[in-house]
Amino acid sequence: MSTDSSTFDDSAYIVPGYTLTNLIAKGGMGEVYKAIDNSTQQVVAVKFITPKEGSPRAARFKREYTQLKAINHPRIIKAFEYNNQSDPPYLIMEYVQGRTLTQAREYIRGPLPAQAITLIFAQVAAALAHIHKNNAVHRDIKSSNIMVLNQTTRTGQVAVKVMDFGLIKPADASQPLTRVGVPMGTPAYMAPEQFVDASRVDARADLYSLGITMYEAATGHLPFKGTPEELQRGHFTAEPVTPSQIIADIPPSLDRLILHLLEKDPNHRPQ
């Protein structure tokens, strides 16, 4: 993964066999650095978390690695190695260059063209179908977790990768990390049922989040805004403005698909 190129000047992180070069992303759970494998010269991304092993976040971090290794797909970021003995623990992943969907919209200063949306989200949908085939749920599909790569597919089309599996709900939930009755995810993108109990959501919650992300890409705006409480009310009770009422040249078929994905009742979403 790659989003920026901040200068690396912190010697606190040491990864045996790798040379860290620069900070590429930073968030609430930790930091991601670009690094070089000293033996092969392969460029990788190294993700660190700040909590020590044994904390709930560290357990979720380990689950992210095991799920990425199990769910292998060309449109999903790859994981190579995990070390839970290090302080802090780290995950070595595939390094890709590009922009997140959020950055892509900022770069063009507006919504994405309908043709680009079709190409990008067909690949995201393929990644999600593979995740769901493995009986897992991503639970955090959003614009900042979809990377539009600088490289293209074999057919010359734009290529994407789905990233950040920190909230994934695996097929084997014998040791759940999400308490029953607790919401989890990014409120602006969460399905109504995810606010009620994130531990029980299924693939249909990802489809709702996909619809929110497509809506944002197509119109330049999220369908619901405000505080977490206001967002929750919007997801439960408000009807989104039809995308073509915001951007007139959105095709009717894209209009229908987005609104179908945004059905409040999971049973009414695409199956």
mmCIF file of N, CA, C and O in Angstrom, residues 210-264:
data_model
loop_
_atom_site.group_PDB
_atom_site.id
_atom_site.type_symbol
_atom_site.label_atom_id
_atom_site.label_comp_id
_atom_site.label_asym_id
_atom_site.label_seq_id
_atom_site.Cartn_x
_atom_site.Cartn_y
_atom_site.Cartn_z
ATOM 1 N N LEU A 210 -20.617 -0.760 0.140
ATOM 2 C CA LEU A 210 -20.233 -0.594 -1.259
ATOM 3 C C LEU A 210 -21.122 0.448 -1.933
ATOM 4 O O LEU A 210 -20.644 1.303 -2.691
ATOM 5 N N GLY A 211 -22.430 0.390 -1.647
ATOM 6 C CA GLY A 211 -23.359 1.371 -2.211
ATOM 7 C C GLY A 211 -23.048 2.787 -1.761
ATOM 8 O O GLY A 211 -23.097 3.731 -2.563
ATOM 9 N N ILE A 212 -22.719 2.962 -0.483
ATOM 10 C CA ILE A 212 -22.341 4.289 0.024
ATOM 11 C C ILE A 212 -21.100 4.781 -0.702
ATOM 12 O O ILE A 212 -21.019 5.959 -1.121
ATOM 13 N N THR A 213 -20.116 3.906 -0.871
ATOM 14 C CA THR A 213 -18.863 4.283 -1.527
ATOM 15 C C THR A 213 -19.093 4.641 -2.991
ATOM 16 O O THR A 213 -18.507 5.595 -3.514
ATOM 17 N N MET A 214 -19.952 3.884 -3.663
ATOM 18 C CA MET A 214 -20.286 4.195 -5.057
ATOM 19 C C MET A 214 -21.039 5.519 -5.162
ATOM 20 O O MET A 214 -20.812 6.308 -6.083
ATOM 21 N N TYR A 215 -21.944 5.754 -4.220
ATOM 22 C CA TYR A 215 -22.701 7.014 -4.195
ATOM 23 C C TYR A 215 -21.732 8.190 -4.086
ATOM 24 O O TYR A 215 -21.846 9.184 -4.818
ATOM 25 N N GLU A 216 -20.778 8.059 -3.184
ATOM 26 C CA GLU A 216 -19.800 9.130 -2.973
ATOM 27 C C GLU A 216 -18.943 9.348 -4.219
ATOM 28 O O GLU A 216 -18.660 10.476 -4.611
ATOM 29 N N ALA A 217 -18.531 8.241 -4.853
ATOM 30 C CA ALA A 217 -17.718 8.353 -6.060
ATOM 31 C C ALA A 217 -18.488 9.007 -7.195
ATOM 32 O O ALA A 217 -17.939 9.801 -7.965
ATOM 33 N N ALA A 218 -19.780 8.680 -7.295
ATOM 34 C CA ALA A 218 -20.597 9.171 -8.411
ATOM 35 C C ALA A 218 -21.044 10.619 -8.241
ATOM 36 O O ALA A 218 -21.202 11.352 -9.231
ATOM 37 N N THR A 219 -21.271 11.039 -6.999
ATOM 38 C CA THR A 219 -21.825 12.374 -6.759
ATOM 39 C C THR A 219 -20.831 13.352 -6.146
ATOM 40 O O THR A 219 -21.052 14.567 -6.194
ATOM 41 N N GLY A 220 -19.767 12.820 -5.535
ATOM 42 C CA GLY A 220 -18.833 13.687 -4.821
ATOM 43 C C GLY A 220 -19.249 13.948 -3.396
ATOM 44 O O GLY A 220 -18.583 14.696 -2.676
ATOM 45 N N HIS A 221 -20.361 13.319 -2.965
ATOM 46 C CA HIS A 221 -20.885 13.560 -1.618
ATOM 47 C C HIS A 221 -21.351 12.242 -0.997
ATOM 48 O O HIS A 221 -21.781 11.324 -1.698
ATOM 49 N N LEU A 222 -21.297 12.178 0.317
ATOM 50 C CA LEU A 222 -21.917 11.071 1.034
ATOM 51 C C LEU A 222 -23.418 11.301 1.106
ATOM 52 O O LEU A 222 -23.861 12.456 1.185
ATOM 53 N N PRO A 223 -24.239 10.246 1.103
ATOM 54 C CA PRO A 223 -25.688 10.442 1.161
ATOM 55 C C PRO A 223 -26.177 10.974 2.504
ATOM 56 O O PRO A 223 -27.195 11.656 2.567
ATOM 57 N N PHE A 224 -25.434 10.657 3.576
ATOM 58 C CA PHE A 224 -25.820 11.111 4.916
ATOM 59 C C PHE A 224 -24.609 11.751 5.581
ATOM 60 O O PHE A 224 -23.487 11.274 5.440
ATOM 61 N N LYS A 225 -24.861 12.825 6.325
ATOM 62 C CA LYS A 225 -23.769 13.562 6.969
ATOM 63 C C LYS A 225 -24.169 13.907 8.399
ATOM 64 O O LYS A 225 -25.332 13.784 8.785
ATOM 65 N N GLY A 226 -23.166 14.359 9.170
ATOM 66 C CA GLY A 226 -23.452 14.812 10.527
ATOM 67 C C GLY A 226 -22.657 14.054 11.576
ATOM 68 O O GLY A 226 -21.662 13.386 11.274
ATOM 69 N N THR A 227 -23.113 14.155 12.808
ATOM 70 C CA THR A 227 -22.486 13.455 13.920
ATOM 71 C C THR A 227 -22.759 11.954 13.781
ATOM 72 O O THR A 227 -23.624 11.545 12.998
ATOM 73 N N PRO A 228 -22.044 11.117 14.545
ATOM 74 C CA PRO A 228 -22.351 9.678 14.494
ATOM 75 C C PRO A 228 -23.824 9.370 14.755
ATOM 76 O O PRO A 228 -24.401 8.489 14.107
ATOM 77 N N GLU A 229 -24.440 10.110 15.670
ATOM 78 C CA GLU A 229 -25.865 9.894 15.963
ATOM 79 C C GLU A 229 -26.730 10.289 14.766
ATOM 80 O O GLU A 229 -27.693 9.592 14.413
ATOM 81 N N GLU A 230 -26.384 11.419 14.133
ATOM 82 C CA GLU A 230 -27.151 11.864 12.963
ATOM 83 C C GLU A 230 -26.947 10.907 11.787
ATOM 84 O O GLU A 230 -27.889 10.633 11.026
ATOM 85 N N LEU A 231 -25.728 10.413 11.648
ATOM 86 C CA LEU A 231 -25.468 9.434 10.595
ATOM 87 C C LEU A 231 -26.285 8.168 10.807
ATOM 88 O O LEU A 231 -26.868 7.620 9.866
ATOM 89 N N GLN A 232 -26.357 7.721 12.038
ATOM 90 C CA GLN A 232 -27.128 6.518 12.345
ATOM 91 C C GLN A 232 -28.591 6.718 11.989
ATOM 92 O O GLN A 232 -29.214 5.846 11.364
ATOM 93 N N ARG A 233 -29.150 7.866 12.356
ATOM 94 C CA ARG A 233 -30.547 8.142 12.002
ATOM 95 C C ARG A 233 -30.730 8.156 10.497
ATOM 96 O O ARG A 233 -31.733 7.653 9.969
ATOM 97 N N GLY A 234 -29.763 8.745 9.794
ATOM 98 C CA GLY A 234 -29.856 8.787 8.339
ATOM 99 C C GLY A 234 -29.870 7.401 7.726
ATOM 100 O O GLY A 234 -30.701 7.088 6.865
ATOM 101 N N HIS A 235 -28.968 6.552 8.177
ATOM 102 C CA HIS A 235 -28.904 5.185 7.645
ATOM 103 C C HIS A 235 -30.183 4.407 7.937
ATOM 104 O O HIS A 235 -30.604 3.571 7.140
ATOM 105 N N PHE A 236 -30.807 4.694 9.078
ATOM 106 C CA PHE A 236 -32.010 3.948 9.465
ATOM 107 C C PHE A 236 -33.282 4.497 8.828
ATOM 108 O O PHE A 236 -34.173 3.722 8.465
ATOM 109 N N THR A 237 -33.385 5.810 8.686
ATOM 110 C CA THR A 237 -34.689 6.393 8.347
ATOM 111 C C THR A 237 -34.726 7.273 7.105
ATOM 112 O O THR A 237 -35.792 7.433 6.504
ATOM 113 N N ALA A 238 -33.596 7.878 6.712
ATOM 114 C CA ALA A 238 -33.613 8.851 5.607
ATOM 115 C C ALA A 238 -33.420 8.150 4.267
ATOM 116 O O ALA A 238 -32.665 7.186 4.160
ATOM 117 N N GLU A 239 -34.116 8.650 3.263
ATOM 118 C CA GLU A 239 -33.930 8.144 1.909
ATOM 119 C C GLU A 239 -32.880 9.009 1.200
ATOM 120 O O GLU A 239 -32.989 10.230 1.195
ATOM 121 N N PRO A 240 -31.854 8.408 0.607
ATOM 122 C CA PRO A 240 -30.834 9.215 -0.079
ATOM 123 C C PRO A 240 -31.398 9.887 -1.320
ATOM 124 O O PRO A 240 -32.303 9.348 -1.977
ATOM 125 N N VAL A 241 -30.883 11.063 -1.614
ATOM 126 C CA VAL A 241 -31.239 11.737 -2.865
ATOM 127 C C VAL A 241 -30.741 10.876 -4.019
ATOM 128 O O VAL A 241 -29.621 10.364 -3.986
ATOM 129 N N THR A 242 -31.566 10.679 -5.028
ATOM 130 C CA THR A 242 -31.154 9.892 -6.184
ATOM 131 C C THR A 242 -29.901 10.502 -6.801
ATOM 132 O O THR A 242 -29.856 11.712 -7.042
ATOM 133 N N PRO A 243 -28.847 9.711 -7.045
ATOM 134 C CA PRO A 243 -27.587 10.267 -7.548
ATOM 135 C C PRO A 243 -27.729 11.153 -8.778
ATOM 136 O O PRO A 243 -27.075 12.206 -8.882
ATOM 137 N N SER A 244 -28.593 10.769 -9.716
ATOM 138 C CA SER A 244 -28.742 11.562 -10.941
ATOM 139 C C SER A 244 -29.404 12.912 -10.697
ATOM 140 O O SER A 244 -29.358 13.791 -11.567
ATOM 141 N N GLN A 245 -30.016 13.097 -9.532
ATOM 142 C CA GLN A 245 -30.543 14.423 -9.190
ATOM 143 C C GLN A 245 -29.421 15.370 -8.767
ATOM 144 O O GLN A 245 -29.609 16.580 -8.739
ATOM 145 N N ILE A 246 -28.263 14.805 -8.460
ATOM 146 C CA ILE A 246 -27.090 15.601 -8.101
ATOM 147 C C ILE A 246 -26.179 15.774 -9.309
ATOM 148 O O ILE A 246 -25.717 16.884 -9.604
ATOM 149 N N ILE A 247 -25.913 14.669 -10.004
ATOM 150 C CA ILE A 247 -25.103 14.681 -11.229
ATOM 151 C C ILE A 247 -25.982 14.146 -12.353
ATOM 152 O O ILE A 247 -26.273 12.945 -12.415
ATOM 153 N N ALA A 248 -26.409 15.035 -13.237
ATOM 154 C CA ALA A 248 -27.453 14.697 -14.210
ATOM 155 C C ALA A 248 -27.073 13.591 -15.181
ATOM 156 O O ALA A 248 -27.947 12.848 -15.652
ATOM 157 N N ASP A 249 -25.775 13.441 -15.511
ATOM 158 C CA ASP A 249 -25.414 12.461 -16.533
ATOM 159 C C ASP A 249 -25.114 11.072 -15.979
ATOM 160 O O ASP A 249 -24.584 10.224 -16.690
ATOM 161 N N ILE A 250 -25.472 10.823 -14.718
ATOM 162 C CA ILE A 250 -25.340 9.463 -14.178
ATOM 163 C C ILE A 250 -26.367 8.570 -14.877
ATOM 164 O O ILE A 250 -27.566 8.884 -14.888
ATOM 165 N N PRO A 251 -25.942 7.450 -15.462
ATOM 166 C CA PRO A 251 -26.880 6.581 -16.193
ATOM 167 C C PRO A 251 -27.950 6.004 -15.266
ATOM 168 O O PRO A 251 -27.686 5.744 -14.079
ATOM 169 N N PRO A 252 -29.154 5.792 -15.769
ATOM 170 C CA PRO A 252 -30.229 5.208 -14.950
ATOM 171 C C PRO A 252 -29.850 3.867 -14.336
ATOM 172 O O PRO A 252 -30.240 3.561 -13.209
ATOM 173 N N SER A 253 -29.080 3.055 -15.066
ATOM 174 C CA SER A 253 -28.696 1.744 -14.537
ATOM 175 C C SER A 253 -27.807 1.889 -13.303
ATOM 176 O O SER A 253 -27.933 1.106 -12.348
ATOM 177 N N LEU A 254 -26.921 2.893 -13.286
ATOM 178 C CA LEU A 254 -26.065 3.126 -12.126
ATOM 179 C C LEU A 254 -26.883 3.680 -10.970
ATOM 180 O O LEU A 254 -26.684 3.294 -9.815
ATOM 181 N N ASP A 255 -27.821 4.557 -11.282
ATOM 182 C CA ASP A 255 -28.772 5.058 -10.283
ATOM 183 C C ASP A 255 -29.452 3.902 -9.555
ATOM 184 O O ASP A 255 -29.475 3.830 -8.322
ATOM 185 N N ARG A 256 -30.008 2.987 -10.350
ATOM 186 C CA ARG A 256 -30.778 1.871 -9.789
ATOM 187 C C ARG A 256 -29.889 0.957 -8.944
ATOM 188 O O ARG A 256 -30.298 0.512 -7.865
ATOM 189 N N LEU A 257 -28.688 0.683 -9.430
ATOM 190 C CA LEU A 257 -27.796 -0.208 -8.700
ATOM 191 C C LEU A 257 -27.416 0.379 -7.345
ATOM 192 O O LEU A 257 -27.474 -0.310 -6.317
ATOM 193 N N ILE A 258 -27.045 1.652 -7.328
ATOM 194 C CA ILE A 258 -26.637 2.288 -6.069
ATOM 195 C C ILE A 258 -27.790 2.275 -5.071
ATOM 196 O O ILE A 258 -27.616 1.915 -3.900
ATOM 197 N N LEU A 259 -28.979 2.650 -5.512
ATOM 198 C CA LEU A 259 -30.126 2.687 -4.602
ATOM 199 C C LEU A 259 -30.525 1.287 -4.146
ATOM 200 O O LEU A 259 -30.988 1.106 -3.010
ATOM 201 N N HIS A 260 -30.322 0.281 -5.010
ATOM 202 C CA HIS A 260 -30.600 -1.099 -4.621
ATOM 203 C C HIS A 260 -29.650 -1.542 -3.506
ATOM 204 O O HIS A 260 -30.059 -2.189 -2.530
ATOM 205 N N LEU A 261 -28.383 -1.180 -3.639
ATOM 206 C CA LEU A 261 -27.405 -1.506 -2.606
ATOM 207 C C LEU A 261 -27.719 -0.808 -1.283
ATOM 208 O O LEU A 261 -27.386 -1.310 -0.210
ATOM 209 N N LEU A 262 -28.371 0.356 -1.356
ATOM 210 C CA LEU A 262 -28.648 1.157 -0.164
ATOM 211 C C LEU A 262 -30.006 0.868 0.464
ATOM 212 O O LEU A 262 -30.495 1.661 1.279
ATOM 213 N N GLU A 263 -30.588 -0.253 0.120
ATOM 214 C CA GLU A 263 -31.845 -0.632 0.771
ATOM 215 C C GLU A 263 -31.619 -0.787 2.276
ATOM 216 O O GLU A 263 -30.614 -1.359 2.720
ATOM 217 N N LYS A 264 -32.554 -0.266 3.075
ATOM 218 C CA LYS A 264 -32.429 -0.356 4.538
ATOM 219 C C LYS A 264 -32.507 -1.806 5.019
ATOM 220 O O LYS A 264 -31.783 -2.204 5.928
#
